[in-house]
Coordinates of C-alpha atoms in Angstrom, one line a residue:
Chain J
M142 CA 34.0 3.8 5.4
W143 CA 34.7 5.7 2.2
D144 CA 38.2 4.2 1.9
I145 CA 36.6 0.9 1.3
L146 CA 34.7 2.6 -1.6
D147 CA 37.8 4.2 -3.1
T148 CA 39.9 1.0 -3.2
E149 CA 40.3 -0.6 -6.6
E150 CA 38.8 -3.8 -6.0
S151 CA 35.6 -2.3 -4.7
V152 CA 32.9 -0.1 -6.2
R153 CA 32.7 3.5 -7.0
P154 CA 30.3 5.9 -5.2
R155 CA 28.8 7.0 -8.6
T156 CA 27.4 3.5 -9.1
V157 CA 25.9 3.4 -5.8
V158 CA 24.3 6.9 -6.1
A159 CA 22.9 5.9 -9.5
A160 CA 21.5 2.8 -8.0
V161 CA 20.0 4.6 -5.0
V162 CA 18.3 7.2 -7.3
L163 CA 16.9 4.6 -9.5
L164 CA 15.5 2.7 -6.5
A165 CA 14.1 5.8 -5.0
V166 CA 12.1 6.6 -8.2
A167 CA 10.9 3.0 -8.1
L168 CA 9.8 3.4 -4.5
V169 CA 7.3 6.2 -5.5
A170 CA 6.3 4.3 -8.6
Q171 CA 5.5 1.3 -6.4
V172 CA 3.1 3.0 -4.0
S173 CA 1.5 5.3 -6.6
I174 CA 1.2 3.2 -9.5
V175 CA 1.9 -0.5 -9.0
A176 CA -0.1 -0.7 -5.8
R177 CA -3.1 0.7 -7.6
L178 CA -3.1 -1.8 -10.4
D179 CA -4.9 -4.4 -8.2
L180 CA -3.3 -7.3 -10.0
P181 CA -4.6 -10.9 -9.2
G182 CA -3.0 -12.8 -6.4
G183 CA -0.8 -10.0 -5.2
R184 CA 1.6 -7.5 -6.9
F185 CA 5.0 -7.4 -8.1
D186 CA 7.6 -5.5 -6.2
L187 CA 9.4 -3.2 -8.5
V188 CA 12.0 -2.1 -5.9
L189 CA 12.9 -5.6 -5.1
V190 CA 13.3 -6.6 -8.9
L191 CA 15.3 -3.6 -9.5
L192 CA 17.6 -4.2 -6.4
A193 CA 18.1 -7.9 -7.4
A194 CA 19.0 -6.8 -10.9
I195 CA 21.5 -4.2 -9.7
A196 CA 23.1 -6.6 -7.2
L197 CA 23.4 -9.3 -10.0
I198 CA 25.2 -6.8 -12.2
E199 CA 27.4 -4.8 -9.8
G200 CA 27.9 -7.4 -7.0
P201 CA 27.3 -7.7 -3.2
L202 CA 28.7 -4.4 -2.1
V203 CA 26.7 -2.2 -4.3
G204 CA 23.5 -4.4 -3.6
A205 CA 23.9 -4.4 0.1
M206 CA 24.5 -0.5 0.3
S207 CA 22.0 0.6 -2.1
G208 CA 19.5 -1.9 -0.6
F209 CA 20.2 -0.4 2.8
V210 CA 19.8 3.2 2.0
V211 CA 16.8 2.7 0.0
G212 CA 15.3 0.6 2.8
V213 CA 15.9 3.3 5.3
L214 CA 14.2 5.8 2.9
A215 CA 11.2 3.4 2.4
D216 CA 10.9 3.0 6.3
L217 CA 10.9 6.8 6.7
A218 CA 8.2 7.0 4.2
S219 CA 6.1 4.4 6.0
S220 CA 4.4 3.9 9.3
H221 CA 6.1 0.8 10.4
V222 CA 9.1 0.3 12.6
L223 CA 12.3 2.0 11.1
G224 CA 14.9 -0.3 9.8
Q225 CA 12.9 -3.4 9.0
S226 CA 12.8 -3.0 5.3
A227 CA 16.4 -1.7 5.3
L228 CA 17.4 -5.0 7.0
V229 CA 15.6 -7.1 4.3
M230 CA 16.8 -5.1 1.4
C231 CA 20.3 -5.0 2.7
L232 CA 20.4 -8.8 3.0
I233 CA 18.6 -9.4 -0.4
G234 CA 21.0 -7.1 -2.1
Y235 CA 24.1 -8.9 -0.5
A236 CA 22.8 -12.4 -1.2
V237 CA 22.0 -11.7 -4.7
G238 CA 25.3 -10.0 -5.4
L239 CA 27.0 -13.3 -4.2
V240 CA 25.8 -15.3 -7.2
M241 CA 26.8 -12.7 -9.8
E242 CA 29.4 -15.1 -11.2
A243 CA 26.6 -17.6 -12.0
A244 CA 24.5 -15.0 -13.7
E245 CA 26.9 -14.8 -16.6
R246 CA 26.7 -18.4 -17.6
S247 CA 23.1 -18.8 -18.5
V248 CA 20.0 -16.5 -19.2
A249 CA 17.8 -18.5 -16.9
V250 CA 19.8 -17.8 -13.8
P251 CA 19.1 -14.0 -13.6
L252 CA 15.4 -14.8 -14.1
A253 CA 15.4 -17.4 -11.4
V254 CA 17.4 -15.2 -9.1
I255 CA 15.3 -12.1 -9.6
G256 CA 12.2 -14.2 -9.0
G257 CA 13.6 -15.9 -6.1
A258 CA 14.7 -12.5 -4.5
S259 CA 11.2 -11.0 -4.8
L260 CA 9.8 -14.1 -3.2
L261 CA 12.1 -14.2 -0.3
G262 CA 12.1 -10.4 0.1
T263 CA 8.2 -10.4 0.4
L264 CA 8.4 -13.3 2.8
G265 CA 11.1 -11.5 4.6
Y266 CA 9.0 -8.3 5.1
A267 CA 6.1 -10.5 6.3
A268 CA 8.4 -12.4 8.8
I269 CA 9.9 -9.4 10.2
T270 CA 6.7 -7.7 11.0
S271 CA 5.4 -10.8 12.7
I272 CA 8.5 -11.1 14.7
L273 CA 8.0 -7.6 15.8
G274 CA 4.3 -8.3 16.8
E275 CA 2.7 -6.2 14.0
A276 CA 1.9 -9.1 11.6
A277 CA -0.2 -7.5 8.8
M278 CA -1.4 -10.8 7.3
T279 CA -1.8 -14.5 8.1
G280 CA 1.0 -17.0 7.1
G281 CA -1.0 -18.3 4.3
E282 CA -1.8 -14.9 2.8
A283 CA 2.0 -14.1 3.1
V284 CA 3.2 -17.1 1.4
G285 CA 0.5 -16.5 -1.4
R286 CA 1.6 -12.9 -1.9
A287 CA 5.2 -14.0 -2.0
L288 CA 4.6 -16.5 -4.6
A289 CA 2.7 -13.9 -6.6
A290 CA 5.5 -11.5 -6.2
G291 CA 8.0 -14.1 -7.4
V292 CA 5.9 -15.0 -10.5
Y293 CA 5.4 -11.3 -11.5
A294 CA 9.1 -10.6 -10.9
V295 CA 10.0 -13.4 -13.4
L296 CA 7.7 -12.0 -15.9
I297 CA 9.1 -8.5 -15.8
A298 CA 12.7 -9.4 -15.3
P299 CA 13.3 -10.0 -19.0
F300 CA 12.6 -6.4 -19.7
V301 CA 14.2 -4.8 -16.7
F302 CA 17.6 -6.8 -16.7
P303 CA 18.9 -6.1 -20.1
L304 CA 18.2 -2.4 -19.8
L305 CA 20.0 -2.3 -16.5
L306 CA 23.0 -4.2 -17.9
K307 CA 23.2 -1.6 -20.8
A308 CA 22.9 1.4 -18.4
S309 CA 25.6 -0.2 -16.1
R310 CA 28.0 -0.6 -19.1
R311 CA 27.6 2.9 -20.1
L312 CA 27.9 4.3 -16.6
A313 CA 31.2 2.3 -16.3
G314 CA 32.5 4.2 -19.4
G315 CA 36.0 3.7 -20.2
R316 CA 36.4 1.0 -17.7
A317 CA 37.3 -2.2 -19.2
R318 CA 34.0 -3.9 -18.4
G319 CA 32.9 -5.1 -21.7
G320 CA 35.6 -7.8 -21.6
R321 CA 33.8 -9.9 -19.0
Chain C
M66 CA 35.7 -7.5 -8.3
G67 CA 32.8 -7.1 -5.9
R68 CA 32.8 -10.8 -4.8
D69 CA 32.6 -12.1 -1.4
T70 CA 35.7 -10.4 0.0
R71 CA 36.6 -9.6 3.6
R72 CA 35.7 -6.0 3.0
S73 CA 32.2 -6.7 1.6
R74 CA 31.5 -9.0 4.6
L75 CA 32.6 -6.2 6.8
V76 CA 30.3 -3.7 5.1
I77 CA 27.3 -6.1 5.3
V78 CA 28.0 -6.7 9.0
A79 CA 28.1 -2.9 9.7
L80 CA 24.9 -2.3 7.8
L81 CA 23.0 -5.1 9.6
I82 CA 24.1 -3.7 12.9
V83 CA 22.7 -0.2 11.9
A84 CA 19.5 -1.8 10.8
F85 CA 19.1 -3.7 14.0
T86 CA 19.9 -0.7 15.9
L87 CA 17.2 1.3 14.0
I88 CA 14.7 -1.3 14.7
T89 CA 15.5 -1.5 18.4
L90 CA 15.5 2.3 18.9
D91 CA 12.4 2.8 16.8
Y92 CA 10.3 0.0 18.1
R93 CA 9.8 1.5 21.6
T94 CA 9.2 5.1 20.5
G95 CA 6.0 6.3 18.8
R96 CA 5.9 6.3 15.1
S97 CA 4.5 9.9 14.2
A98 CA 5.3 11.8 11.2
T99 CA 7.8 14.2 12.9
G100 CA 11.5 14.9 12.4
A101 CA 13.1 13.1 9.4
R102 CA 10.0 10.9 8.9
G103 CA 8.0 14.0 8.5
V104 CA 10.3 15.5 5.9
V105 CA 10.2 12.3 3.8
H106 CA 6.5 12.0 4.2
S107 CA 5.9 15.6 2.9
V108 CA 8.5 15.4 0.1
L109 CA 7.3 11.8 -1.1
G110 CA 3.7 12.8 -0.6
G111 CA 4.2 15.8 -3.0
V112 CA 5.9 13.6 -5.5
E113 CA 3.3 11.0 -5.3
N114 CA 0.5 13.6 -5.6
G115 CA 2.3 14.7 -8.9
V116 CA 2.7 11.1 -10.2
T117 CA -0.9 10.4 -9.5
A118 CA -2.1 13.5 -11.2
V119 CA 0.0 12.5 -14.3
T120 CA -0.8 8.9 -14.6
R121 CA -4.5 9.0 -13.7
P122 CA -5.8 9.8 -17.2
I123 CA -3.7 7.2 -18.9
G124 CA -5.5 7.1 -22.2
R125 CA -4.9 10.9 -22.4
T126 CA -1.4 10.8 -22.2
V127 CA -1.0 7.8 -24.5
S128 CA -3.1 9.5 -27.1
S129 CA -1.4 12.8 -26.9
L130 CA 1.9 11.2 -27.2
A131 CA 1.1 9.1 -30.1
H132 CA -0.2 12.3 -32.1
P133 CA 2.4 15.1 -32.1
N134 CA 1.3 18.5 -33.4
R135 CA 1.6 18.3 -37.1
Y136 CA -1.0 20.1 -39.5
H137 CA 0.8 19.5 -42.8
D138 CA -2.2 17.7 -44.5
R139 CA -5.7 16.8 -44.0
A140 CA -5.0 13.2 -42.8
D141 CA -2.8 14.6 -40.0
R142 CA -5.5 17.0 -39.0
L143 CA -8.1 14.5 -38.9
A144 CA -5.9 12.3 -36.9
Q145 CA -5.3 15.1 -34.5
D146 CA -9.1 15.7 -34.2
N147 CA -9.6 12.0 -33.6
A148 CA -7.0 12.0 -30.8
R149 CA -8.6 15.0 -29.3
L150 CA -11.9 13.4 -29.3
R151 CA -10.7 10.1 -27.9
R152 CA -8.9 12.0 -25.1
Q153 CA -12.2 13.9 -24.4
I154 CA -14.1 10.7 -24.2
A155 CA -11.6 9.2 -21.9
D156 CA -11.8 12.5 -19.8
D157 CA -15.6 12.3 -19.7
G158 CA -15.5 8.8 -18.4
Q159 CA -13.1 9.7 -15.8
V160 CA -15.2 12.8 -14.8
T161 CA -18.6 10.8 -14.8
R162 CA -17.0 8.1 -12.5
L163 CA -15.7 10.6 -10.1
S164 CA -18.8 12.6 -10.0
K165 CA -20.7 9.5 -9.1
E166 CA -18.2 8.6 -6.3
L167 CA -18.3 12.2 -5.2
S168 CA -22.2 12.2 -5.1
D169 CA -22.4 8.9 -3.4
L170 CA -20.0 10.1 -0.7
R171 CA -21.9 13.3 -0.3
L172 CA -25.1 11.3 0.0
L173 CA -23.7 9.2 2.9
A174 CA -22.3 12.2 4.6
D175 CA -25.5 14.0 4.4
K176 CA -27.3 11.0 5.9
G177 CA -25.1 11.0 8.9
Q178 CA -24.8 14.9 8.9
Y179 CA -21.1 14.5 8.8
S180 CA -18.9 17.5 7.6
I181 CA -16.3 15.8 5.3
V182 CA -13.2 17.0 3.5
P183 CA -13.1 15.0 0.2
A184 CA -9.7 13.6 -0.9
K185 CA -8.1 11.3 -3.2
V186 CA -5.8 8.4 -2.6
I187 CA -2.4 9.1 -4.0
A188 CA -0.4 6.2 -2.6
V189 CA -1.4 2.7 -1.4
G190 CA 0.5 1.1 1.4
D191 CA 4.2 1.3 1.6
V192 CA 6.8 -0.5 -0.5
T193 CA 7.1 -3.7 1.6
G194 CA 3.3 -4.2 1.3
T195 CA 3.0 -5.0 5.0
D196 CA 1.5 -1.5 5.9
W197 CA -2.2 -1.2 5.6
T198 CA -2.3 2.4 5.0
V199 CA -3.1 4.7 2.3
T200 CA -1.8 8.3 1.7
I201 CA -4.5 11.0 0.8
N202 CA -4.0 14.4 -0.9
A203 CA -5.6 16.3 2.0
G204 CA -3.5 17.5 5.1
R205 CA -3.4 19.9 7.9
D206 CA -4.1 22.9 5.7
D207 CA -7.4 21.3 4.6
G208 CA -8.5 20.9 8.3
V209 CA -7.4 17.2 8.6
V210 CA -6.0 16.2 12.0
V211 CA -4.8 13.0 13.4
D212 CA -7.4 10.4 14.6
K213 CA -10.2 11.5 12.5
T214 CA -12.5 9.0 10.8
V215 CA -12.1 8.4 7.0
L216 CA -15.0 6.9 5.0
N217 CA -16.0 6.4 1.4
A218 CA -19.4 5.8 -0.1
D219 CA -19.5 2.2 1.0
G220 CA -18.4 2.8 4.6
L221 CA -15.6 3.0 7.0
V222 CA -12.0 3.2 5.6
G223 CA -9.8 3.9 8.5
T224 CA -8.5 6.7 10.7
V225 CA -6.0 9.3 10.1
S226 CA -2.7 8.3 11.6
A227 CA -0.3 11.0 10.5
V228 CA -0.6 14.4 8.8
T229 CA 1.7 16.8 6.9
A230 CA 0.8 20.1 5.4
H231 CA -0.9 18.7 2.2
T232 CA -1.1 14.9 2.6
A233 CA -2.3 12.5 5.3
V234 CA -1.7 8.8 6.1
V235 CA -4.8 6.7 6.8
R236 CA -4.6 3.6 8.8
L237 CA -7.0 1.2 7.3
A238 CA -9.6 -0.6 9.5
C239 CA -7.8 -3.9 8.5
D240 CA -4.3 -2.7 9.9
P241 CA -3.4 -5.0 12.8
G242 CA -2.8 -2.0 15.1
S243 CA -6.3 -0.6 14.3
R244 CA -8.9 -1.1 17.0
I245 CA -12.3 0.7 16.4
G246 CA -15.3 0.8 18.6
A247 CA -18.3 -0.9 16.9
R248 CA -22.0 -1.4 17.6
L249 CA -24.3 -4.1 16.4
E250 CA -27.1 -3.1 14.0
R251 CA -30.3 -2.3 15.9
T252 CA -29.0 -3.2 19.3
Q253 CA -26.9 -1.0 21.8
L254 CA -24.3 -3.9 22.1
L255 CA -20.8 -2.7 22.2
G256 CA -17.7 -4.3 20.8
A257 CA -14.4 -3.6 18.9
V258 CA -13.3 -4.4 15.4
A259 CA -9.7 -5.2 14.9
G260 CA -7.6 -5.8 11.9
G261 CA -4.8 -8.1 11.2
Q262 CA -6.4 -10.8 9.2
G263 CA -5.8 -9.5 5.9
P264 CA -7.7 -6.9 3.8
S265 CA -11.0 -8.6 3.6
T266 CA -11.5 -9.8 7.1
L267 CA -11.9 -7.9 10.3
T268 CA -12.3 -9.5 13.8
F269 CA -15.2 -8.4 16.0
T270 CA -15.2 -8.8 19.6
L271 CA -18.4 -8.3 21.5
Y272 CA -18.0 -7.1 25.1
D273 CA -21.3 -8.5 26.3
A274 CA -20.7 -12.3 26.4
S275 CA -24.4 -13.1 27.0
F276 CA -25.4 -11.9 23.5
R277 CA -25.0 -14.3 20.5
V278 CA -23.6 -12.6 17.3
Q279 CA -25.2 -14.0 14.3
K280 CA -24.2 -14.4 10.8
G281 CA -25.5 -11.4 8.7
D282 CA -25.4 -8.9 11.5
R283 CA -24.1 -5.6 10.5
L284 CA -21.8 -3.3 12.3
V285 CA -21.5 0.5 12.5
T286 CA -18.9 2.6 14.3
F287 CA -19.7 3.4 18.1
G288 CA -18.0 6.8 18.1
S289 CA -16.0 8.6 20.7
L290 CA -14.5 11.9 21.1
D291 CA -12.5 11.7 17.8
Y292 CA -14.3 9.0 15.8
V293 CA -17.8 9.6 14.7
A294 CA -20.6 7.2 15.3
G295 CA -22.8 5.4 12.7
V296 CA -20.3 4.7 9.9
P297 CA -21.1 1.3 8.4
I298 CA -18.3 -1.1 8.8
G299 CA -19.1 -4.5 7.6
E300 CA -21.3 -7.7 8.1
V301 CA -20.7 -10.7 10.1
T302 CA -19.7 -13.6 8.0
K303 CA -18.7 -16.2 10.5
V304 CA -19.1 -16.5 14.2
T305 CA -15.6 -17.8 15.2
D306 CA -16.0 -18.7 19.0
V307 CA -19.0 -21.1 18.5
G308 CA -18.6 -23.3 21.5
G309 CA -18.3 -20.9 24.3
L310 CA -20.0 -17.6 24.6
S311 CA -19.9 -16.5 20.9
R312 CA -18.1 -13.4 21.6
T313 CA -15.9 -13.1 18.4
A314 CA -16.8 -13.2 14.8
E315 CA -15.3 -12.5 11.3
V316 CA -16.5 -9.5 9.6
K317 CA -16.5 -8.6 5.9
P318 CA -15.9 -5.0 5.5
F319 CA -18.1 -3.0 3.1
V320 CA -15.1 -1.2 1.7
H321 CA -12.9 -3.0 -0.8
V322 CA -9.3 -1.7 -0.2
G323 CA -8.2 -2.5 -3.6
T324 CA -10.3 -0.1 -5.3
L325 CA -10.1 2.8 -2.9
D326 CA -10.1 6.1 -4.8
L327 CA -12.2 8.9 -3.4
V328 CA -12.5 9.1 0.3
G329 CA -13.9 11.6 2.9
V330 CA -12.3 12.7 6.1
V331 CA -14.9 13.5 8.8
V332 CA -13.8 16.8 10.3
S333 CA -16.7 17.5 12.6
R334 CA -19.2 15.4 14.5
P335 CA -22.8 15.4 13.8
P336 CA -25.0 17.0 16.4
A337 CA -26.7 13.7 17.1
D338 CA -25.7 10.0 16.8
P339 CA -27.0 9.0 13.5
G340 CA -27.6 5.4 14.6
D341 CA -28.1 2.8 11.9
R342 CA -29.4 5.3 9.4
L343 CA -26.5 5.0 7.1
L344 CA -26.8 1.3 6.5
S345 CA -28.6 0.4 3.2
P346 CA -32.0 -0.9 3.7
R347 CA -32.0 -4.6 4.2
P348 CA -33.9 -6.7 1.7
L349 CA -36.8 -8.6 3.3
P350 CA -35.9 -12.3 4.0
P351 CA -38.0 -14.8 2.1
Q352 CA -40.9 -16.0 4.2
P353 CA -40.3 -19.7 4.5
T354 CA -36.9 -19.3 6.1
A355 CA -37.9 -16.6 8.6
P356 CA -39.6 -19.0 11.2
A357 CA -36.7 -21.6 11.1
Q358 CA -34.2 -19.0 12.0
S359 CA -36.2 -17.4 14.7
G360 CA -36.7 -20.8 16.1
A361 CA -33.0 -21.7 16.2
G362 CA -31.8 -18.9 18.3
T363 CA -33.0 -15.8 20.2
A364 CA -32.6 -13.1 17.8
P365 CA -34.0 -9.8 18.9
A366 CA -32.5 -8.2 15.7
Q367 CA -35.0 -10.1 13.7
D368 CA -38.0 -10.0 15.8
G369 CA -38.0 -6.2 16.5
T370 CA -38.3 -4.4 13.3
G371 CA -37.9 -0.9 14.5

């Protein structure tokens, strides 16, 4: 598996590790800080927003892999079935990574994509729990929460995305990344 | 670079297969906090505890950051004093609020003669938002064990579902997997309260089909070997099975999940069932409406005052 990472056209382990560490910090912040805010309508999902931003910047491979690792960590920290958020986050990371080309064209694209990723991810969580017969909320509530998560994600994306872009450029270091 | 290549498709397929395998393997086995899960629980629990301790007095942190230690001139010193006093005021508000919550909790526990371990909520739910759990900063070392009842000043919060040395995970009453024995106020009729309808609705199922549940009836826990009896749960807002035997009803819990902070874990049962003692006294209904209600349905709860 690691020879895939080492090849030239793919990603470097350092990027994945940095992404996973950042998302793990977001994991704790999400349950200890964001979940306590009691925002109207629902809450924003810090982990999904960061994951979508990372996948937009670094591509589908980093998105899928860091999403999977953090998903497993989130599952281990929770009391639901192991692997369900790993599945959702892995898919979100991959799918968002696929449109990374489009993100360079316009400022609106990252906003829409990050908002859409939060919406779909929240819906995905609800869907997978109901498939497993452990539905935590009704369909209407799930949709409402997903919409709220999407709106909040669009609101905080302008702050998160440029920061991550800068960090990514710095992490890339000498690599000729600025040319893009 | 990093586009949809054959390699990236290979990786995502491999990861998806692993995820499905994990789900399949874990679905059948119990999900207790042991092994890898236990390690992650206790590590993250410690971190969450630290984060909560740091972020709780927000005003304090902000004001102390905004005013670094400089005593060069009088203006600075005054600003320093000002910041300190502001911090003190913020702390006082926090302490007052906490002490009120603590005394309310103490009052409820005394009414029911419960022995409680007070604890603070340090994390709400999990990252997906689909787990109706909270993490508290009391664990095995404080005497908390699995299946004990958790309450706050308003009533029933849930039950302990997993413990580590210094933290515990509480399954809220509104969790779809939660099922708690309940008793209607002032009658001995039994039923069960289950979650799964979101945070502000519980489903009450009455075992005795011949009795009609009515809107406004209140529920307390029934109690068993682990769960204590008499903890207020909520009030019936809607009888859902109207046509048939009126066996199910929607219940609005007394506890608001969004504002959970200080809770108590009941670690030992009272010597006697406290009955309805813990419910707040019901305000007397206005006189004109009373006959109309008693005429509409047989309501032993309204006729018998004791």
